[in-house]
C-alpha cells in the first residue's frame, strides 16, 4: 500500500490515503471490479489453461525424445517423477502465495524448483482465476486494513491545530 499524498496522479485537493497495489494482469481494477475485470479474469483463466496444455505437450515431446534416446525405463520414470513432484510443489507454493506474502529468501531458493514445475504455477493461476483475480483476497485484506488505519488516524484529527484555542 502506498500512503503518499500529492502524487501526480492525485488531483489537487483530493483526500490522500492508501492506494491499492496493482495486481499482475489486473492493475487496480480488482478494487471495484471495473475496467474490464471480468474479461481480464476470463483471459487469465483461458490463457493460463492454454499455456499449461501447450507446456504439457512440449514436455511430452521431450519425454518421447528421452525414450528415443534409449536411456532406459529407470531414467524416464525418474524424470517423470521429478517433474511431477516439482509441479506439485510449485502449485502448492503458488497457491499459498495467493493467501500470504511469500518470503523473498525462500522464493529465491525455490527458483529452480519453480522453473521445473512451471505447469503447477499455470494450473494454480487457472484455478484461482475461476473465483477471483490471483492474489486479490490478500491485497483486498491489506488494502481494507490500510484504509481502516488511515481513517482512524485522520478522524482523530479535528481542524487546524494552529487555530486551536490555548488555555491559560
mmCIF file with all atom_site columns, C-alpha atoms in Angstrom:
data_model
loop_
_atom_site.group_PDB
_atom_site.id
_atom_site.type_symbol
_atom_site.label_atom_id
_atom_site.label_alt_id
_atom_site.label_comp_id
_atom_site.label_asym_id
_atom_site.label_entity_id
_atom_site.label_seq_id
_atom_site.pdbx_PDB_ins_code
_atom_site.Cartn_x
_atom_site.Cartn_y
_atom_site.Cartn_z
_atom_site.occupancy
_atom_site.B_iso_or_equiv
_atom_site.pdbx_formal_charge
_atom_site.auth_seq_id
_atom_site.auth_comp_id
_atom_site.auth_asym_id
_atom_site.auth_atom_id
_atom_site.pdbx_PDB_model_num
ATOM 1   C CA . UNK A 1 1   ? 0.000   0.000   0.000   1.00 0.00 ? 1   UNK A CA 1
ATOM 2   C CA . UNK A 1 2   ? 1.125   3.496   -0.692  1.00 0.00 ? 2   UNK A CA 1
ATOM 3   C CA . UNK A 1 3   ? 0.246   6.221   1.777   1.00 0.00 ? 3   UNK A CA 1
ATOM 4   C CA . UNK A 1 4   ? 1.787   9.087   -0.168  1.00 0.00 ? 4   UNK A CA 1
ATOM 5   C CA . UNK A 1 5   ? -0.230  12.168  -0.987  1.00 0.00 ? 5   UNK A CA 1
ATOM 6   C CA . UNK A 1 6   ? 0.220   14.790  -3.632  1.00 0.00 ? 6   UNK A CA 1
ATOM 7   C CA . UNK A 1 7   ? 1.440   12.469  -6.360  1.00 0.00 ? 7   UNK A CA 1
ATOM 8   C CA . UNK A 1 8   ? 0.981   13.479  -9.994  1.00 0.00 ? 8   UNK A CA 1
ATOM 9   C CA . UNK A 1 9   ? -1.925  11.025  -10.407 1.00 0.00 ? 9   UNK A CA 1
ATOM 10  C CA . UNK A 1 10  ? -3.838  12.541  -7.493  1.00 0.00 ? 10  UNK A CA 1
ATOM 11  C CA . UNK A 1 11  ? -5.919  15.637  -8.258  1.00 0.00 ? 11  UNK A CA 1
ATOM 12  C CA . UNK A 1 12  ? -5.229  18.634  -6.073  1.00 0.00 ? 12  UNK A CA 1
ATOM 13  C CA . UNK A 1 13  ? -7.481  18.821  -3.022  1.00 0.00 ? 13  UNK A CA 1
ATOM 14  C CA . UNK A 1 14  ? -8.452  15.150  -3.087  1.00 0.00 ? 14  UNK A CA 1
ATOM 15  C CA . UNK A 1 15  ? -8.192  13.130  0.089   1.00 0.00 ? 15  UNK A CA 1
ATOM 16  C CA . UNK A 1 16  ? -4.943  11.254  0.427   1.00 0.00 ? 16  UNK A CA 1
ATOM 17  C CA . UNK A 1 17  ? -4.616  7.856   1.908   1.00 0.00 ? 17  UNK A CA 1
ATOM 18  C CA . UNK A 1 18  ? -3.659  4.363   0.952   1.00 0.00 ? 18  UNK A CA 1
ATOM 19  C CA . UNK A 1 19  ? -3.895  3.371   -2.659  1.00 0.00 ? 19  UNK A CA 1
ATOM 20  C CA . UNK A 1 20  ? -4.426  -0.202  -3.844  1.00 0.00 ? 20  UNK A CA 1
ATOM 21  C CA . UNK A 1 21  ? -1.446  -2.173  -5.044  1.00 0.00 ? 21  UNK A CA 1
ATOM 22  C CA . UNK A 1 22  ? -1.803  -3.238  -8.685  1.00 0.00 ? 22  UNK A CA 1
ATOM 23  C CA . UNK A 1 23  ? -2.076  -6.938  -9.487  1.00 0.00 ? 23  UNK A CA 1
ATOM 24  C CA . UNK A 1 24  ? -0.406  -8.564  -12.480 1.00 0.00 ? 24  UNK A CA 1
ATOM 25  C CA . UNK A 1 25  ? -2.780  -8.513  -15.487 1.00 0.00 ? 25  UNK A CA 1
ATOM 26  C CA . UNK A 1 26  ? -5.426  -6.592  -13.489 1.00 0.00 ? 26  UNK A CA 1
ATOM 27  C CA . UNK A 1 27  ? -3.875  -3.337  -12.366 1.00 0.00 ? 27  UNK A CA 1
ATOM 28  C CA . UNK A 1 28  ? -6.199  -1.825  -9.766  1.00 0.00 ? 28  UNK A CA 1
ATOM 29  C CA . UNK A 1 29  ? -9.415  -2.991  -11.449 1.00 0.00 ? 29  UNK A CA 1
ATOM 30  C CA . UNK A 1 30  ? -9.761  -5.621  -8.692  1.00 0.00 ? 30  UNK A CA 1
ATOM 31  C CA . UNK A 1 31  ? -10.805 -2.959  -6.165  1.00 0.00 ? 31  UNK A CA 1
ATOM 32  C CA . UNK A 1 32  ? -14.211 -2.169  -7.662  1.00 0.00 ? 32  UNK A CA 1
ATOM 33  C CA . UNK A 1 33  ? -14.332 -4.965  -10.267 1.00 0.00 ? 33  UNK A CA 1
ATOM 34  C CA . UNK A 1 34  ? -14.468 -2.393  -13.028 1.00 0.00 ? 34  UNK A CA 1
ATOM 35  C CA . UNK A 1 35  ? -12.465 -1.563  -16.144 1.00 0.00 ? 35  UNK A CA 1
ATOM 36  C CA . UNK A 1 36  ? -12.897 -4.992  -17.759 1.00 0.00 ? 36  UNK A CA 1
ATOM 37  C CA . UNK A 1 37  ? -12.247 -7.031  -14.610 1.00 0.00 ? 37  UNK A CA 1
ATOM 38  C CA . UNK A 1 38  ? -14.447 -9.974  -15.640 1.00 0.00 ? 38  UNK A CA 1
ATOM 39  C CA . UNK A 1 39  ? -12.941 -10.035 -19.110 1.00 0.00 ? 39  UNK A CA 1
ATOM 40  C CA . UNK A 1 40  ? -9.433  -9.937  -17.678 1.00 0.00 ? 40  UNK A CA 1
ATOM 41  C CA . UNK A 1 41  ? -10.240 -12.773 -15.297 1.00 0.00 ? 41  UNK A CA 1
ATOM 42  C CA . UNK A 1 42  ? -11.587 -14.861 -18.155 1.00 0.00 ? 42  UNK A CA 1
ATOM 43  C CA . UNK A 1 43  ? -8.489  -14.029 -20.184 1.00 0.00 ? 43  UNK A CA 1
ATOM 44  C CA . UNK A 1 44  ? -6.170  -15.088 -17.360 1.00 0.00 ? 44  UNK A CA 1
ATOM 45  C CA . UNK A 1 45  ? -8.115  -18.340 -16.900 1.00 0.00 ? 45  UNK A CA 1
ATOM 46  C CA . UNK A 1 46  ? -8.109  -19.200 -20.584 1.00 0.00 ? 46  UNK A CA 1
ATOM 47  C CA . UNK A 1 47  ? -4.519  -18.069 -21.104 1.00 0.00 ? 47  UNK A CA 1
ATOM 48  C CA . UNK A 1 48  ? -3.106  -19.981 -18.143 1.00 0.00 ? 48  UNK A CA 1
ATOM 49  C CA . UNK A 1 49  ? -5.005  -23.148 -19.066 1.00 0.00 ? 49  UNK A CA 1
ATOM 50  C CA . UNK A 1 50  ? -3.885  -22.887 -22.702 1.00 0.00 ? 50  UNK A CA 1
ATOM 51  C CA . UNK A 1 51  ? -0.283  -22.311 -21.616 1.00 0.00 ? 51  UNK A CA 1
ATOM 52  C CA . UNK A 1 52  ? -0.472  -25.345 -19.300 1.00 0.00 ? 52  UNK A CA 1
ATOM 53  C CA . UNK A 1 53  ? -1.818  -27.546 -22.109 1.00 0.00 ? 53  UNK A CA 1
ATOM 54  C CA . UNK A 1 54  ? 0.859   -26.377 -24.545 1.00 0.00 ? 54  UNK A CA 1
ATOM 55  C CA . UNK A 1 55  ? 3.515   -26.886 -21.865 1.00 0.00 ? 55  UNK A CA 1
ATOM 56  C CA . UNK A 1 56  ? 2.328   -30.448 -21.260 1.00 0.00 ? 56  UNK A CA 1
ATOM 57  C CA . UNK A 1 57  ? 2.529   -31.155 -24.996 1.00 0.00 ? 57  UNK A CA 1
ATOM 58  C CA . UNK A 1 58  ? 6.087   -29.799 -25.123 1.00 0.00 ? 58  UNK A CA 1
ATOM 59  C CA . UNK A 1 59  ? 7.020   -31.934 -22.098 1.00 0.00 ? 59  UNK A CA 1
ATOM 60  C CA . UNK A 1 60  ? 5.510   -34.972 -23.812 1.00 0.00 ? 60  UNK A CA 1
ATOM 61  C CA . UNK A 1 61  ? 7.735   -34.389 -26.851 1.00 0.00 ? 61  UNK A CA 1
ATOM 62  C CA . UNK A 1 62  ? 10.717  -34.068 -24.527 1.00 0.00 ? 62  UNK A CA 1
ATOM 63  C CA . UNK A 1 63  ? 9.881   -37.368 -22.826 1.00 0.00 ? 63  UNK A CA 1
ATOM 64  C CA . UNK A 1 64  ? 9.479   -39.034 -26.200 1.00 0.00 ? 64  UNK A CA 1
ATOM 65  C CA . UNK A 1 65  ? 12.930  -37.739 -27.116 1.00 0.00 ? 65  UNK A CA 1
ATOM 66  C CA . UNK A 1 66  ? 14.347  -39.249 -23.936 1.00 0.00 ? 66  UNK A CA 1
ATOM 67  C CA . UNK A 1 67  ? 12.668  -42.564 -24.744 1.00 0.00 ? 67  UNK A CA 1
ATOM 68  C CA . UNK A 1 68  ? 14.009  -42.479 -28.318 1.00 0.00 ? 68  UNK A CA 1
ATOM 69  C CA . UNK A 1 69  ? 17.497  -41.808 -26.946 1.00 0.00 ? 69  UNK A CA 1
ATOM 70  C CA . UNK A 1 70  ? 17.283  -45.213 -25.262 1.00 0.00 ? 70  UNK A CA 1
ATOM 71  C CA . UNK A 1 71  ? 18.209  -44.074 -21.767 1.00 0.00 ? 71  UNK A CA 1
ATOM 72  C CA . UNK A 1 72  ? 16.120  -46.803 -20.177 1.00 0.00 ? 72  UNK A CA 1
ATOM 73  C CA . UNK A 1 73  ? 12.977  -47.067 -18.158 1.00 0.00 ? 73  UNK A CA 1
ATOM 74  C CA . UNK A 1 74  ? 14.596  -46.011 -14.882 1.00 0.00 ? 74  UNK A CA 1
ATOM 75  C CA . UNK A 1 75  ? 15.737  -42.637 -16.236 1.00 0.00 ? 75  UNK A CA 1
ATOM 76  C CA . UNK A 1 76  ? 12.376  -41.980 -17.887 1.00 0.00 ? 76  UNK A CA 1
ATOM 77  C CA . UNK A 1 77  ? 10.465  -42.799 -14.687 1.00 0.00 ? 77  UNK A CA 1
ATOM 78  C CA . UNK A 1 78  ? 12.895  -40.694 -12.649 1.00 0.00 ? 78  UNK A CA 1
ATOM 79  C CA . UNK A 1 79  ? 12.430  -37.661 -14.902 1.00 0.00 ? 79  UNK A CA 1
ATOM 80  C CA . UNK A 1 80  ? 8.637   -38.036 -14.891 1.00 0.00 ? 80  UNK A CA 1
ATOM 81  C CA . UNK A 1 81  ? 8.700   -38.285 -11.079 1.00 0.00 ? 81  UNK A CA 1
ATOM 82  C CA . UNK A 1 82  ? 10.912  -35.191 -10.797 1.00 0.00 ? 82  UNK A CA 1
ATOM 83  C CA . UNK A 1 83  ? 8.571   -33.160 -13.000 1.00 0.00 ? 83  UNK A CA 1
ATOM 84  C CA . UNK A 1 84  ? 5.513   -34.418 -11.098 1.00 0.00 ? 84  UNK A CA 1
ATOM 85  C CA . UNK A 1 85  ? 6.984   -33.575 -7.680  1.00 0.00 ? 85  UNK A CA 1
ATOM 86  C CA . UNK A 1 86  ? 8.245   -30.158 -8.822  1.00 0.00 ? 86  UNK A CA 1
ATOM 87  C CA . UNK A 1 87  ? 4.864   -29.382 -10.395 1.00 0.00 ? 87  UNK A CA 1
ATOM 88  C CA . UNK A 1 88  ? 3.039   -30.307 -7.178  1.00 0.00 ? 88  UNK A CA 1
ATOM 89  C CA . UNK A 1 89  ? 5.423   -28.227 -5.049  1.00 0.00 ? 89  UNK A CA 1
ATOM 90  C CA . UNK A 1 90  ? 5.198   -25.257 -7.432  1.00 0.00 ? 90  UNK A CA 1
ATOM 91  C CA . UNK A 1 91  ? 1.395   -25.481 -7.357  1.00 0.00 ? 91  UNK A CA 1
ATOM 92  C CA . UNK A 1 92  ? 1.353   -25.541 -3.554  1.00 0.00 ? 92  UNK A CA 1
ATOM 93  C CA . UNK A 1 93  ? 3.826   -22.680 -3.276  1.00 0.00 ? 93  UNK A CA 1
ATOM 94  C CA . UNK A 1 94  ? 1.914   -20.522 -5.757  1.00 0.00 ? 94  UNK A CA 1
ATOM 95  C CA . UNK A 1 95  ? -1.457  -21.342 -4.196  1.00 0.00 ? 95  UNK A CA 1
ATOM 96  C CA . UNK A 1 96  ? -0.118  -20.465 -0.754  1.00 0.00 ? 96  UNK A CA 1
ATOM 97  C CA . UNK A 1 97  ? 1.315   -17.224 -2.127  1.00 0.00 ? 97  UNK A CA 1
ATOM 98  C CA . UNK A 1 98  ? -2.194  -16.081 -3.004  1.00 0.00 ? 98  UNK A CA 1
ATOM 99  C CA . UNK A 1 99  ? -3.084  -16.035 0.707   1.00 0.00 ? 99  UNK A CA 1
ATOM 100 C CA . UNK A 1 100 ? 0.052   -14.586 2.320   1.00 0.00 ? 100 UNK A CA 1
ATOM 101 C CA . UNK A 1 101 ? 3.093   -12.640 1.275   1.00 0.00 ? 101 UNK A CA 1
ATOM 102 C CA . UNK A 1 102 ? 5.866   -15.048 0.279   1.00 0.00 ? 102 UNK A CA 1
ATOM 103 C CA . UNK A 1 103 ? 9.276   -14.807 1.926   1.00 0.00 ? 103 UNK A CA 1
ATOM 104 C CA . UNK A 1 104 ? 11.729  -13.364 -0.654  1.00 0.00 ? 104 UNK A CA 1
ATOM 105 C CA . UNK A 1 105 ? 14.615  -15.547 0.535   1.00 0.00 ? 105 UNK A CA 1
ATOM 106 C CA . UNK A 1 106 ? 12.524  -18.697 0.297   1.00 0.00 ? 106 UNK A CA 1
ATOM 107 C CA . UNK A 1 107 ? 11.310  -17.671 -3.151  1.00 0.00 ? 107 UNK A CA 1
ATOM 108 C CA . UNK A 1 108 ? 14.858  -17.175 -4.407  1.00 0.00 ? 108 UNK A CA 1
ATOM 109 C CA . UNK A 1 109 ? 15.915  -20.565 -3.041  1.00 0.00 ? 109 UNK A CA 1
ATOM 110 C CA . UNK A 1 110 ? 12.931  -22.222 -4.769  1.00 0.00 ? 110 UNK A CA 1
ATOM 111 C CA . UNK A 1 111 ? 13.553  -20.540 -8.114  1.00 0.00 ? 111 UNK A CA 1
ATOM 112 C CA . UNK A 1 112 ? 14.933  -23.694 -9.781  1.00 0.00 ? 112 UNK A CA 1
ATOM 113 C CA . UNK A 1 113 ? 12.175  -25.898 -8.452  1.00 0.00 ? 113 UNK A CA 1
ATOM 114 C CA . UNK A 1 114 ? 9.546   -23.401 -9.605  1.00 0.00 ? 114 UNK A CA 1
ATOM 115 C CA . UNK A 1 115 ? 11.132  -23.267 -13.056 1.00 0.00 ? 115 UNK A CA 1
ATOM 116 C CA . UNK A 1 116 ? 10.886  -27.058 -13.387 1.00 0.00 ? 116 UNK A CA 1
ATOM 117 C CA . UNK A 1 117 ? 7.338   -27.121 -12.001 1.00 0.00 ? 117 UNK A CA 1
ATOM 118 C CA . UNK A 1 118 ? 6.033   -24.276 -14.152 1.00 0.00 ? 118 UNK A CA 1
ATOM 119 C CA . UNK A 1 119 ? 2.943   -26.293 -15.107 1.00 0.00 ? 119 UNK A CA 1
ATOM 120 C CA . UNK A 1 120 ? 1.861   -26.225 -11.455 1.00 0.00 ? 120 UNK A CA 1
ATOM 121 C CA . UNK A 1 121 ? 2.129   -22.442 -11.415 1.00 0.00 ? 121 UNK A CA 1
ATOM 122 C CA . UNK A 1 122 ? -0.020  -22.184 -14.525 1.00 0.00 ? 122 UNK A CA 1
ATOM 123 C CA . UNK A 1 123 ? -2.635  -24.533 -13.056 1.00 0.00 ? 123 UNK A CA 1
ATOM 124 C CA . UNK A 1 124 ? -2.720  -22.553 -9.796  1.00 0.00 ? 124 UNK A CA 1
ATOM 125 C CA . UNK A 1 125 ? -3.334  -19.361 -11.769 1.00 0.00 ? 125 UNK A CA 1
ATOM 126 C CA . UNK A 1 126 ? -6.095  -21.077 -13.736 1.00 0.00 ? 126 UNK A CA 1
ATOM 127 C CA . UNK A 1 127 ? -7.910  -22.426 -10.683 1.00 0.00 ? 127 UNK A CA 1
ATOM 128 C CA . UNK A 1 128 ? -7.633  -19.184 -8.693  1.00 0.00 ? 128 UNK A CA 1
ATOM 129 C CA . UNK A 1 129 ? -8.825  -17.059 -11.607 1.00 0.00 ? 129 UNK A CA 1
ATOM 130 C CA . UNK A 1 130 ? -12.070 -19.051 -11.680 1.00 0.00 ? 130 UNK A CA 1
ATOM 131 C CA . UNK A 1 131 ? -13.096 -17.427 -8.386  1.00 0.00 ? 131 UNK A CA 1
ATOM 132 C CA . UNK A 1 132 ? -11.090 -14.177 -8.177  1.00 0.00 ? 132 UNK A CA 1
ATOM 133 C CA . UNK A 1 133 ? -8.041  -12.409 -9.513  1.00 0.00 ? 133 UNK A CA 1
ATOM 134 C CA . UNK A 1 134 ? -4.962  -14.340 -8.332  1.00 0.00 ? 134 UNK A CA 1
ATOM 135 C CA . UNK A 1 135 ? -3.866  -12.613 -5.120  1.00 0.00 ? 135 UNK A CA 1
ATOM 136 C CA . UNK A 1 136 ? -6.975  -10.443 -4.846  1.00 0.00 ? 136 UNK A CA 1
ATOM 137 C CA . UNK A 1 137 ? -8.028  -11.667 -1.395  1.00 0.00 ? 137 UNK A CA 1
ATOM 138 C CA . UNK A 1 138 ? -4.625  -10.905 0.127   1.00 0.00 ? 138 UNK A CA 1
ATOM 139 C CA . UNK A 1 139 ? -4.425  -7.475  -1.485  1.00 0.00 ? 139 UNK A CA 1
ATOM 140 C CA . UNK A 1 140 ? -8.020  -6.658  -0.523  1.00 0.00 ? 140 UNK A CA 1
ATOM 141 C CA . UNK A 1 141 ? -7.380  -7.555  3.130   1.00 0.00 ? 141 UNK A CA 1
ATOM 142 C CA . UNK A 1 142 ? -4.225  -5.416  3.199   1.00 0.00 ? 142 UNK A CA 1
ATOM 143 C CA . UNK A 1 143 ? -5.980  -2.544  1.436   1.00 0.00 ? 143 UNK A CA 1
ATOM 144 C CA . UNK A 1 144 ? -9.017  -2.616  3.745   1.00 0.00 ? 144 UNK A CA 1
ATOM 145 C CA . UNK A 1 145 ? -6.724  -2.721  6.793   1.00 0.00 ? 145 UNK A CA 1
ATOM 146 C CA . UNK A 1 146 ? -4.708  0.223   5.488   1.00 0.00 ? 146 UNK A CA 1
ATOM 147 C CA . UNK A 1 147 ? -7.903  2.180   4.750   1.00 0.00 ? 147 UNK A CA 1
ATOM 148 C CA . UNK A 1 148 ? -9.267  1.500   8.232   1.00 0.00 ? 148 UNK A CA 1
ATOM 149 C CA . UNK A 1 149 ? -5.976  2.571   9.841   1.00 0.00 ? 149 UNK A CA 1
ATOM 150 C CA . UNK A 1 150 ? -5.886  5.704   7.696   1.00 0.00 ? 150 UNK A CA 1
ATOM 151 C CA . UNK A 1 151 ? -9.484  6.542   8.600   1.00 0.00 ? 151 UNK A CA 1
ATOM 152 C CA . UNK A 1 152 ? -8.715  6.077   12.293  1.00 0.00 ? 152 UNK A CA 1
ATOM 153 C CA . UNK A 1 153 ? -5.678  8.358   12.037  1.00 0.00 ? 153 UNK A CA 1
ATOM 154 C CA . UNK A 1 154 ? -7.472  11.092  10.141  1.00 0.00 ? 154 UNK A CA 1
ATOM 155 C CA . UNK A 1 155 ? -10.689 11.097  12.198  1.00 0.00 ? 155 UNK A CA 1
ATOM 156 C CA . UNK A 1 156 ? -8.743  11.717  15.404  1.00 0.00 ? 156 UNK A CA 1
ATOM 157 C CA . UNK A 1 157 ? -7.523  14.971  13.952  1.00 0.00 ? 157 UNK A CA 1
ATOM 158 C CA . UNK A 1 158 ? -10.021 17.782  14.014  1.00 0.00 ? 158 UNK A CA 1
ATOM 159 C CA . UNK A 1 159 ? -9.440  21.118  12.422  1.00 0.00 ? 159 UNK A CA 1
ATOM 160 C CA . UNK A 1 160 ? -6.304  23.142  12.062  1.00 0.00 ? 160 UNK A CA 1
ATOM 161 C CA . UNK A 1 161 ? -4.068  22.799  15.138  1.00 0.00 ? 161 UNK A CA 1
ATOM 162 C CA . UNK A 1 162 ? -2.678  26.314  14.575  1.00 0.00 ? 162 UNK A CA 1
ATOM 163 C CA . UNK A 1 163 ? -6.142  27.804  15.171  1.00 0.00 ? 163 UNK A CA 1
ATOM 164 C CA . UNK A 1 164 ? -6.642  25.872  18.384  1.00 0.00 ? 164 UNK A CA 1
ATOM 165 C CA . UNK A 1 165 ? -7.503  27.973  21.419  1.00 0.00 ? 165 UNK A CA 1
ATOM 166 C CA . UNK A 1 166 ? -4.906  27.716  24.131  1.00 0.00 ? 166 UNK A CA 1
ATOM 167 C CA . UNK A 1 167 ? -5.845  27.592  27.807  1.00 0.00 ? 167 UNK A CA 1
ATOM 168 C CA . UNK A 1 168 ? -4.144  29.998  30.106  1.00 0.00 ? 168 UNK A CA 1
#
